[in-house]
Amino acid sequence: MLNCAETAAVLRNWDNILVLSHASPDGDTLGSACALMRGLLALGKRARFACADTIAPKYGYLFDGMPQEDFAPEHVMTVDVADLSLLGGLREQFEGRIELAVDHHGTHVPFAPQRWVEPHSAATTELVFLLLQELGVGPDRAIADCIYTGLTTDTGCFRYRSVTPRTHRIAAEVIEWGADAGEINRVMFESKSKAQVEAERIVLDGMEFFCGGKCAMVRVPRSVYETTGAADSDLDGVATLPRQIEGVVIGVTLKEKENGEVKASVRTNLPADSARLCARFGGGGHKGAAGCSFPGITMEKAAAQMTAACEDYLRELNLL
Amino acid sequence: MLNCAETAAVLRNWDNILVLSHASPDGDTLGSACALMRGLLALGKRARFACADTIAPKYGYLFDGMPQEDFAPEHVMTVDVADLSLLGGLREQFEGRIELAVDHHGTHVPFAPQRWVEPHSAATTELVFLLLQELGVGPDRAIADCIYTGLTTDTGCFRYRSVTPRTHRIAAEVIEWGADAGEINRVMFESKSKAQVEAERIVLDGMEFFCGGKCAMVRVPRSVYETTGAADSDLDGVATLPRQIEGVVIGVTLKEKENGEVKASVRTNLPADSARLCARFGGGGHKGAAGCSFPGITMEKAAAQMTAACEDYLRELNLL
Ligand SMILES: [Mn+2]
Ligand SMILES: [Mn+2]
């Protein structure tokens, strides 16, 4: 396991670097990759990016004005990737070639010979910020936007328990560098299409409670997208809603994916631990937020398995 | 107009201080009052609190363990009060007796001979934090909770454009003092009763769009509370929702109050200015969030007046 200075030393010796984000990319994995690439480019190195899935248009500004040169990479690294499986369609191509991983997941499964993993960091961009400082990269507005994006999206806008004084201090720094925090938050948290509002309404209308109101579950079948015209990512925000209801300890959102797979997003209040619950199904994440997949079974069956697991877990915690 | 050091000098010479919050008290006015009183008590002074309205139970922790001594005040001051009218039922009693005002509203109408008003402060607790430092009050977990409460509630959890590097740095400091940020955010932003969820759903179902989708309006008639059992404050969060819809520049929420008065909460995206729009009806607030009242008219008429004002204002901004 490396520390920040050691990770910087590795990068200082590298050139022609490929940075990988996890599949279904979020603001933290993309913000980390783009901030890091911008820093490496500023140091005169060549860096490029790859991700298994397409980038949602709302993240486009992270890449703005960054030259996308094609080259055969000498070195491959990942940011915000907790496990090889999260590389999605890129796994096969890069398995065994990844030399360095920078991540903040407590559930990180080591896959790179060199890695800097800090589970107490609220976002991977927090680590990337420290790394860029170590590398001597100076204040830069575009880097600031990338760092801020990871901080705010991974913490629900500084809301979660994962936020530390350091998270706030880095936010202060990058706002000073010129990060457009207000606009980034508007785009990430306060911008919904009418289709999205309609889809959320349908989904929330069907919210189910069980375990005496300690668990709440919403289901997002494919039909919701067809009825409303909402896109898949339009319902990302729904996952946080079941947990918000008074008395709910475990909030579960089940989404039917295009390939038929059912994905669960779990959000918990203390003392429950989302990552521990999701681990029962081979998933992972953080204490307050985690996920897992149910490949090859119906929504109905996934819901039944998840319900049973919640009940069992609440009993384990002496909450039932 | 005083600065921080001068305000501290005033307080150093005072004792037996009454601190007033504004009516319909929010997290910032209560957090400011409680943090300040705790600081004054720590300095060996007597301080007590008054507010025209009752305090919602969710704010109870701000007052926990604070001695509430009754005494005839020698000095009266306000925190987070932009205008005398916002003292509500206490106005008559204290008009002309208020010696000091600490506030962050750009629309502050001077009513106290001595005042420290910083419109670029995201919350009044930001100013109170600086004041307590100036007064030499040391780290304290209860004060930290009060300061953090004002910061997070007045900024939608660090989301709004009003947030500056200083806001984040103070958040970092008070988390180090022991502020229970995760729990405060959960209580303030992520805790809804089923009645509240149901009431929000009814209200949002009736959202109306006008000015070609640039304005969105929701109405909260008294009947919603009767149907769902939700309390008045349960629908506070609704005000932020209309503005979040793609293309909406002005979001308006009209609430029918128990006394029949209609209150408007306005939230705007750039370039619109909520305070300027509300000023047309004698109201005020901040650029992104403001409010005004329509006493003695029906919801229907208030909606018509507000709609006309929005249209007129959007024309003025060349957005229509
Ligand atoms: Mn992350
Ligand atoms: Mn305030």
XYZ file of C-alpha atoms and ligand atoms in Angstrom:
642
model
C 0.000 0.000 0.000
C 1.391 3.383 -1.027
C 0.875 6.766 0.597
C 0.326 10.035 -1.226
C 4.014 10.936 -1.679
C 4.842 7.430 -2.911
C 1.959 7.498 -5.377
C 3.196 10.864 -6.659
C 6.690 9.414 -7.040
C 5.320 6.581 -9.173
C 3.472 9.008 -11.443
C 6.476 11.313 -11.720
C 8.403 8.460 -13.336
C 5.608 7.542 -15.736
C 4.534 8.808 -19.137
C 1.884 7.728 -21.677
C -0.636 6.915 -18.985
C -4.089 5.416 -19.446
C -6.554 6.297 -16.669
C -9.561 3.995 -16.239
C -12.879 4.883 -14.609
C -15.406 2.356 -13.375
C -18.389 1.366 -15.510
C -21.664 3.316 -15.058
C -19.347 6.237 -14.347
C -20.309 8.751 -11.650
C -19.029 12.210 -10.778
C -16.238 10.907 -8.566
C -14.640 8.410 -10.936
C -14.898 10.886 -13.838
C -13.843 13.901 -11.768
C -10.858 11.918 -10.479
C -9.804 10.752 -13.940
C -10.173 14.200 -15.516
C -8.459 16.092 -12.684
C -5.581 13.639 -12.748
C -5.234 13.697 -16.547
C -5.314 17.491 -16.571
C -2.576 17.515 -13.947
C -0.461 14.985 -15.853
C -0.888 16.976 -19.076
C 0.157 20.142 -17.218
C 3.322 18.302 -16.185
C 4.046 17.650 -19.860
C 3.003 14.002 -19.864
C 0.622 12.209 -22.209
C -2.524 10.829 -20.589
C -5.737 9.412 -21.924
C -8.984 8.009 -20.642
C -11.119 4.904 -21.013
C -14.393 3.756 -19.533
C -16.632 0.811 -20.429
C -19.779 2.931 -20.629
C -20.722 6.184 -22.307
C -20.473 9.380 -20.293
C -23.773 11.125 -19.451
C -23.909 14.557 -21.142
C -24.145 16.330 -17.783
C -20.525 15.305 -17.113
C -19.307 16.741 -20.411
C -17.701 19.825 -18.808
C -15.183 17.622 -17.013
C -13.598 16.840 -20.382
C -13.950 20.337 -21.914
C -10.827 21.563 -23.675
C -8.782 18.522 -22.696
C -6.799 17.159 -25.659
C -7.736 13.527 -26.328
C -4.634 12.132 -27.962
C -4.588 8.507 -28.985
C -1.474 6.545 -28.073
C -0.426 3.088 -26.952
C -0.320 3.342 -23.151
C 2.851 2.434 -21.299
C 1.101 2.460 -17.935
C -2.476 1.750 -16.861
C -4.123 2.926 -13.643
C -7.628 3.115 -12.159
C -9.410 5.750 -10.081
C -12.377 5.069 -7.782
C -12.507 1.413 -8.875
C -13.166 -0.899 -5.912
C -12.974 -4.159 -7.790
C -11.950 -5.456 -11.221
C -15.558 -6.398 -11.990
C -16.475 -2.710 -11.832
C -14.433 -2.108 -14.977
C -17.367 -3.700 -16.797
C -16.624 -4.274 -20.477
C -12.996 -3.181 -20.070
C -12.113 -5.849 -17.539
C -10.994 -8.480 -19.973
C -8.793 -6.063 -21.906
C -6.968 -4.659 -18.861
C -6.993 -7.392 -16.226
C -3.371 -7.978 -15.196
C -2.177 -4.768 -16.856
C -3.260 -2.322 -14.145
C -0.225 -1.137 -12.201
C -1.756 1.453 -9.899
C -5.132 1.982 -8.197
C -6.224 5.122 -6.365
C -9.450 4.537 -4.459
C -11.470 5.313 -1.329
C -13.709 2.259 -1.022
C -13.559 0.336 2.230
C -14.484 -2.693 0.159
C -11.509 -2.296 -2.208
C -10.368 -5.713 -3.417
C -6.676 -5.357 -4.319
C -6.085 -5.947 -8.018
C -3.148 -3.653 -8.748
C 0.381 -4.286 -7.444
C 0.613 -0.652 -6.351
C -2.322 1.095 -4.725
C -3.276 4.030 -2.559
C -6.584 3.303 -0.865
C -7.956 5.591 1.864
C -11.380 4.412 3.019
C -11.750 7.483 5.227
C -11.640 9.772 2.249
C -15.121 10.971 1.274
C -14.309 10.893 -2.447
C -11.481 9.722 -4.650
C -11.083 13.316 -5.882
C -10.022 14.169 -2.323
C -7.025 11.867 -2.853
C -6.416 13.171 -6.369
C -6.321 16.725 -5.010
C -3.612 15.759 -2.503
C -1.746 13.895 -5.231
C -1.773 16.904 -7.561
C -0.502 19.126 -4.765
C 2.283 16.628 -4.117
C 3.099 16.688 -7.839
C 3.288 20.484 -7.755
C 0.305 21.123 -10.021
C -0.895 24.663 -9.334
C -4.342 26.235 -9.110
C -6.395 25.561 -12.213
C -10.068 26.281 -12.764
C -10.815 23.158 -14.824
C -9.080 20.887 -12.315
C -11.011 22.655 -9.574
C -14.324 21.811 -11.285
C -13.275 18.151 -11.573
C -12.224 17.857 -7.928
C -15.342 19.642 -6.677
C -17.571 17.389 -8.797
C -16.236 14.269 -7.101
C -16.520 15.775 -3.627
C -20.086 16.927 -4.037
C -21.500 13.933 -5.938
C -19.998 11.290 -3.638
C -21.219 13.060 -0.492
C -24.721 14.059 -1.620
C -23.436 17.634 -1.508
C -21.493 17.345 1.775
C -24.440 15.675 3.446
C -23.170 12.219 4.327
C -21.303 11.002 7.373
C -18.279 10.333 5.195
C -17.517 14.079 5.057
C -14.517 15.117 7.154
C -12.926 18.492 7.895
C -10.497 17.696 5.075
C -13.361 17.316 2.598
C -14.583 20.814 3.469
C -11.075 22.284 3.370
C -10.443 20.876 -0.094
C -13.821 22.229 -1.223
C -12.741 25.656 0.073
C -9.446 25.393 -1.816
C -10.952 24.425 -5.150
C -13.654 27.092 -4.879
C -10.762 29.522 -4.463
C -9.191 28.028 -7.580
C -12.411 28.966 -9.365
C -14.612 25.865 -9.199
C -18.127 26.824 -10.256
C -19.664 25.099 -7.251
C -23.120 26.647 -7.553
C -23.499 25.612 -11.175
C -22.071 22.121 -10.616
C -24.527 21.542 -7.779
C -27.382 22.856 -9.882
C -26.541 20.442 -12.690
C -25.900 17.472 -10.378
C -28.703 17.929 -7.866
C -31.219 20.522 -9.022
C -31.923 19.858 -12.606
C -34.683 17.466 -13.511
C -36.484 17.002 -16.791
C -40.255 16.775 -16.712
C -39.902 13.125 -17.764
C -37.682 12.560 -14.758
C -40.146 14.207 -12.372
C -42.939 12.074 -13.815
C -40.871 8.874 -13.584
C -39.926 9.604 -9.974
C -43.571 10.128 -9.153
C -44.625 6.779 -10.612
C -41.830 4.964 -8.828
C -42.444 6.597 -5.459
C -46.156 5.909 -5.693
C -45.245 2.232 -5.526
C -42.997 2.427 -2.480
C -43.433 -0.625 -0.237
C -42.667 -0.908 3.459
C -41.762 -4.040 5.345
C -40.099 -5.150 8.600
C -42.547 -2.915 10.458
C -41.582 0.164 8.456
C -37.849 -0.291 9.057
C -37.323 -1.138 5.378
C -38.662 0.691 2.360
C -38.312 -0.504 -1.210
C -39.014 1.049 -4.583
C -38.931 -0.803 -7.890
C -38.008 0.685 -11.234
C -39.200 -1.643 -14.011
C -38.268 -0.910 -17.633
C -41.884 0.131 -18.273
C -41.303 3.358 -16.316
C -38.812 4.522 -18.933
C -41.155 3.618 -21.740
C -44.144 5.393 -20.174
C -42.321 8.615 -19.332
C -39.452 8.893 -21.774
C -37.044 9.174 -18.848
C -33.485 7.907 -19.319
C -31.849 5.294 -17.122
C -29.725 7.840 -15.267
C -32.793 10.039 -14.680
C -33.723 7.772 -11.796
C -30.323 7.767 -10.090
C -31.597 10.164 -7.425
C -34.462 7.906 -6.409
C -32.120 5.618 -4.471
C -31.751 8.160 -1.671
C -35.476 8.602 -1.094
C -36.671 5.432 0.704
C -34.123 5.879 3.487
C -35.378 9.403 4.129
C -38.708 8.232 5.482
C -39.045 8.376 9.236
C -38.299 5.057 10.869
C -36.668 3.542 7.793
C -33.273 1.978 8.502
C -32.732 0.275 5.140
C -33.873 1.815 1.859
C -33.652 -0.368 -1.252
C -34.097 0.613 -4.883
C -34.365 -2.155 -7.457
C -33.771 -1.220 -11.072
C -34.363 -3.430 -14.052
C -31.476 -2.874 -16.457
C -31.698 -3.068 -20.243
C -29.920 -6.425 -20.226
C -32.549 -7.805 -17.849
C -30.230 -7.742 -14.848
C -31.724 -6.328 -11.646
C -29.509 -3.873 -9.768
C -30.071 -2.952 -6.140
C -29.025 0.360 -4.615
C -29.048 0.248 -0.845
C -29.000 3.248 1.494
C -28.988 2.793 5.252
C -29.223 4.792 8.438
C -27.142 3.868 11.455
C -26.556 1.300 12.815
C -27.120 -0.586 9.540
C -24.241 -0.873 7.074
C -25.154 -0.875 3.374
C -21.895 -2.499 2.279
C -22.367 -5.412 4.686
C -25.882 -6.053 3.423
C -24.823 -5.887 -0.236
C -21.862 -8.173 0.426
C -24.422 -10.981 0.883
C -25.046 -10.702 -2.854
C -21.441 -10.122 -3.900
C -21.813 -6.349 -3.979
C -20.107 -3.581 -2.044
C -19.733 0.117 -1.425
C -19.779 2.306 1.643
C -21.465 2.149 5.025
C -24.291 4.495 4.061
C -24.562 3.601 0.386
C -23.809 0.398 -1.523
C -25.047 -1.744 -4.381
C -25.311 -5.275 -5.746
C -26.651 -7.142 -8.770
C -29.113 -9.972 -9.324
C -28.265 -11.315 -12.772
C -30.655 -13.619 -14.533
C -33.618 -13.366 -12.185
C -36.858 -11.394 -12.306
C -37.519 -8.205 -10.372
C -40.044 -10.178 -8.349
C -37.438 -12.730 -7.260
C -34.780 -10.108 -6.604
C -37.265 -8.244 -4.400
C -38.025 -11.428 -2.468
C -34.331 -12.219 -1.928
C -33.577 -8.664 -0.876
C -36.549 -8.559 1.492
C -35.405 -11.769 3.156
C -31.853 -10.455 3.460
C -33.036 -7.180 5.014
C -35.142 -9.054 7.530
C -32.273 -11.334 8.410
C -29.820 -8.448 8.719
C -32.158 -6.392 10.938
C -32.518 -9.426 13.199
C -28.742 -9.713 13.343
C -28.646 -6.070 14.462
C -31.362 -6.781 17.044
C -33.637 -4.289 15.348
C -36.390 -6.828 14.665
C -21.972 49.658 10.519
C -19.704 47.626 12.792
C -17.142 44.984 11.872
C -16.525 41.742 13.732
C -14.044 43.141 16.273
C -16.284 46.120 17.017
C -19.304 43.862 17.484
C -17.278 41.719 19.878
C -16.253 44.855 21.778
C -19.914 45.816 22.202
C -20.801 42.379 23.550
C -17.804 42.306 25.872
C -19.233 45.357 27.647
C -22.733 43.928 27.908
C -24.473 41.626 30.347
C -28.069 40.391 30.780
C -28.605 40.066 27.049
C -31.797 39.096 25.251
C -31.222 37.505 21.838
C -34.143 37.598 19.399
C -34.719 35.262 16.448
C -37.031 35.982 13.564
C -40.569 34.585 13.485
C -41.127 31.216 11.727
C -37.632 30.435 13.004
C -35.244 28.445 10.793
C -31.967 26.681 11.467
C -29.872 29.785 10.913
C -31.685 32.198 13.211
C -31.948 29.522 15.935
C -28.409 28.234 15.423
C -27.101 31.803 15.608
C -29.041 32.639 18.755
C -28.087 29.404 20.530
C -24.411 29.513 19.536
C -24.168 33.128 20.653
C -25.995 32.521 23.947
C -23.820 29.504 24.702
C -20.752 31.644 24.040
C -22.008 34.485 26.233
C -22.841 32.044 29.028
C -19.343 30.557 28.733
C -17.978 34.076 29.218
C -19.937 34.294 32.479
C -22.712 36.508 31.170
C -26.463 36.042 31.428
C -28.272 35.568 28.130
C -31.754 34.504 27.183
C -33.819 33.931 24.117
C -37.138 35.014 22.622
C -38.964 34.274 19.400
C -42.521 35.065 18.326
C -43.262 31.503 17.224
C -42.805 28.065 18.728
C -39.679 26.113 17.875
C -40.150 22.966 15.761
C -39.119 19.861 17.755
C -36.372 19.019 15.237
C -34.455 22.097 16.447
C -34.699 21.049 20.099
C -31.051 19.892 20.289
C -29.860 23.473 19.735
C -31.217 24.341 23.182
C -30.199 21.108 24.947
C -28.574 21.641 28.317
C -28.614 25.428 28.026
C -29.842 27.076 31.236
C -32.889 29.225 30.532
C -32.769 31.841 33.256
C -35.458 34.491 33.368
C -34.254 38.061 33.929
C -35.066 41.602 32.844
C -32.784 42.200 29.881
C -30.430 45.172 29.911
C -29.619 44.779 26.231
C -31.590 43.435 23.270
C -30.123 42.174 20.012
C -31.295 40.253 16.940
C -29.672 37.551 14.816
C -30.599 36.779 11.193
C -33.429 39.345 11.272
C -33.568 41.364 8.021
C -36.415 43.645 9.003
C -38.433 44.570 12.088
C -41.555 43.029 10.565
C -39.842 39.629 10.698
C -39.986 39.748 14.493
C -43.661 38.900 14.039
C -45.561 39.027 17.320
C -42.515 40.402 19.186
C -42.182 43.509 17.059
C -44.397 45.753 19.122
C -42.721 44.803 22.375
C -39.157 45.372 21.163
C -39.335 48.012 18.434
C -36.982 50.829 19.442
C -35.257 48.701 22.110
C -32.991 46.685 19.813
C -29.426 47.943 20.109
C -27.550 45.481 17.931
C -28.329 43.422 14.833
C -26.119 40.674 13.372
C -27.367 39.613 9.960
C -26.400 38.426 6.480
C -29.384 39.543 4.391
C -28.665 41.807 1.430
C -32.141 43.212 1.999
C -31.411 44.179 5.631
C -33.413 47.279 6.541
C -31.482 48.997 9.345
C -33.502 49.064 12.564
C -30.777 48.861 15.212
C -28.339 51.712 15.918
C -25.460 49.228 15.885
C -25.298 46.474 13.333
C -22.925 44.042 11.656
C -24.428 42.985 8.333
C -22.414 40.935 5.827
C -24.533 40.045 2.801
C -21.735 37.870 1.410
C -21.936 35.564 4.359
C -23.831 32.362 3.513
C -25.413 32.160 6.963
C -25.612 34.302 10.079
C -23.921 31.489 12.008
C -20.845 32.173 9.859
C -20.702 35.626 11.457
C -21.485 34.271 14.914
C -18.583 31.818 14.577
C -16.178 34.683 13.798
C -17.653 36.688 16.653
C -17.150 33.865 19.154
C -13.548 33.450 18.007
C -13.028 37.176 18.485
C -14.527 36.872 21.975
C -12.125 34.044 22.786
C -14.756 31.320 23.129
C -13.005 27.985 22.630
C -14.015 24.753 20.901
C -17.326 23.436 22.193
C -19.379 20.588 20.796
C -22.803 22.176 21.452
C -21.737 25.486 19.873
C -20.352 23.499 16.936
C -23.756 21.854 16.376
C -25.455 25.280 16.426
C -23.010 26.859 13.982
C -23.139 23.871 11.623
C -26.953 23.876 11.695
C -27.083 27.456 10.405
C -24.470 26.796 7.723
C -26.143 23.709 6.357
C -29.784 24.825 6.535
C -29.204 28.243 4.949
C -27.171 26.776 2.082
C -29.283 23.708 1.294
C -26.345 21.674 2.624
C -23.565 23.702 0.944
C -25.404 23.607 -2.356
C -26.223 27.242 -3.071
C -24.167 29.921 -4.807
C -23.950 31.795 -1.516
C -21.357 29.282 -0.230
C -17.810 30.672 -0.113
C -14.472 29.124 0.829
C -15.018 30.631 4.284
C -18.297 28.717 4.674
C -16.485 25.432 4.022
C -13.571 26.347 6.283
C -15.916 27.130 9.171
C -17.741 23.847 8.522
C -14.368 22.079 8.741
C -13.579 23.842 12.035
C -16.870 23.037 13.726
C -16.745 19.408 12.584
C -13.352 19.305 14.300
C -15.002 20.777 17.397
C -17.340 17.790 17.287
C -20.395 18.952 15.330
C -22.495 15.899 14.484
C -22.795 16.950 10.841
C -24.103 13.632 9.523
C -26.913 13.477 12.073
C -27.830 17.171 11.684
C -28.087 16.735 7.921
C -30.147 13.605 8.341
C -32.607 15.410 10.603
C -32.731 18.575 8.470
C -32.768 17.065 5.002
C -33.357 13.339 5.087
C -36.120 12.706 7.490
C -39.674 12.755 6.248
C -42.800 11.382 7.857
C -45.124 9.328 5.688
C -47.660 12.180 5.998
C -45.028 14.547 4.636
C -44.219 12.289 1.690
C -47.924 11.996 0.926
C -48.480 15.771 1.206
C -45.526 16.485 -1.083
C -46.915 14.074 -3.617
C -50.326 15.757 -3.676
C -48.781 19.204 -3.976
C -46.341 18.250 -6.719
C -49.085 16.521 -8.684
C -50.644 19.957 -9.089
C -47.523 21.765 -10.310
C -48.393 24.337 -12.994
C -46.089 25.747 -15.646
C -46.380 29.115 -17.331
C -44.287 31.617 -19.294
C -43.390 28.817 -21.704
C -42.077 26.582 -18.918
C -39.815 29.278 -17.464
C -42.032 29.503 -14.364
C -43.369 26.678 -12.264
C -45.812 27.088 -9.403
C -47.136 24.782 -6.714
C -49.978 25.592 -4.355
C -50.383 24.320 -0.821
C -53.985 24.844 0.313
C -54.966 24.104 3.934
C -56.833 21.028 2.684
C -53.511 19.246 2.080
C -52.761 19.293 5.792
C -56.216 18.028 6.617
C -56.062 15.198 4.078
C -52.621 13.940 5.032
C -52.096 14.932 8.643
C -48.902 16.740 7.641
C -47.798 19.749 9.696
C -47.185 23.194 8.259
C -43.403 22.859 8.414
C -43.602 19.439 6.730
C -43.940 21.225 3.415
C -40.987 23.605 3.852
C -38.863 21.546 1.496
C -41.353 21.791 -1.339
C -40.270 25.358 -2.113
C -37.013 24.171 -3.689
C -38.669 21.714 -6.079
C -40.279 23.837 -8.845
C -36.982 25.556 -9.634
C -35.277 22.193 -10.129
C -37.209 21.397 -13.268
C -35.274 21.835 -16.488
C -35.921 25.210 -18.078
C -37.535 26.740 -15.000
C -36.059 30.123 -14.066
C -38.575 31.090 -11.377
C -40.146 28.572 -9.016
C -42.997 29.753 -6.808
C -44.639 27.980 -3.890
C -47.861 29.463 -2.486
C -48.913 28.357 0.964
C -52.194 29.119 2.618
C -51.491 29.924 6.264
C -53.785 29.161 9.184
C -54.736 32.862 9.443
C -55.806 32.839 5.784
C -52.744 34.787 4.628
C -51.055 33.451 1.507
C -47.262 33.221 1.677
C -45.076 32.911 -1.404
C -41.650 31.255 -1.388
C -39.674 32.095 -4.499
C -36.587 30.259 -5.757
C -34.809 31.370 -8.908
C -32.025 30.330 -11.205
C -29.674 32.900 -12.738
C -30.134 35.527 -14.050
C -33.379 35.993 -12.086
C -33.187 37.428 -8.569
C -35.760 36.133 -6.050
C -35.379 39.121 -3.707
C -36.083 41.594 -6.521
C -39.223 39.736 -7.544
C -40.508 39.502 -3.948
C -39.738 43.177 -3.358
C -42.669 43.919 -5.687
C -44.922 42.577 -2.926
C -43.008 44.077 -0.012
C -41.019 40.901 0.631
C -37.308 40.160 0.558
C -34.542 37.632 1.014
C -31.604 36.501 -1.067
C -30.850 36.297 -4.771
C -31.654 32.602 -5.046
C -34.371 32.401 -2.382
C -36.861 34.949 -1.075
C -40.421 35.303 0.154
C -43.418 37.623 0.391
C -46.971 37.679 1.752
C -50.404 38.293 0.286
C -52.577 39.142 3.273
C -56.335 39.172 2.939
C -56.652 37.664 -0.535
C -57.464 34.197 -1.791
C -54.909 31.701 -3.059
C -56.475 32.153 -6.492
C -55.849 35.907 -6.488
C -52.364 35.586 -5.036
C -51.529 33.101 -7.801
C -52.812 35.512 -10.442
C -50.793 38.429 -9.037
C -47.652 36.316 -8.749
C -48.068 34.941 -12.268
C -48.395 38.464 -13.669
C -45.351 39.631 -11.711
C -43.249 36.681 -12.953
C -44.240 37.394 -16.542
C -43.426 41.056 -16.151
C -40.094 40.331 -14.485
C -39.043 37.786 -17.129
C -39.829 40.402 -19.793
C -37.687 42.902 -17.911
C -34.849 40.339 -18.024
C -35.474 39.799 -21.754
C -36.265 36.167 -21.089
C -39.777 36.366 -22.578
Mn -16.123 7.462 -5.167
Mn -30.010 33.248 7.523
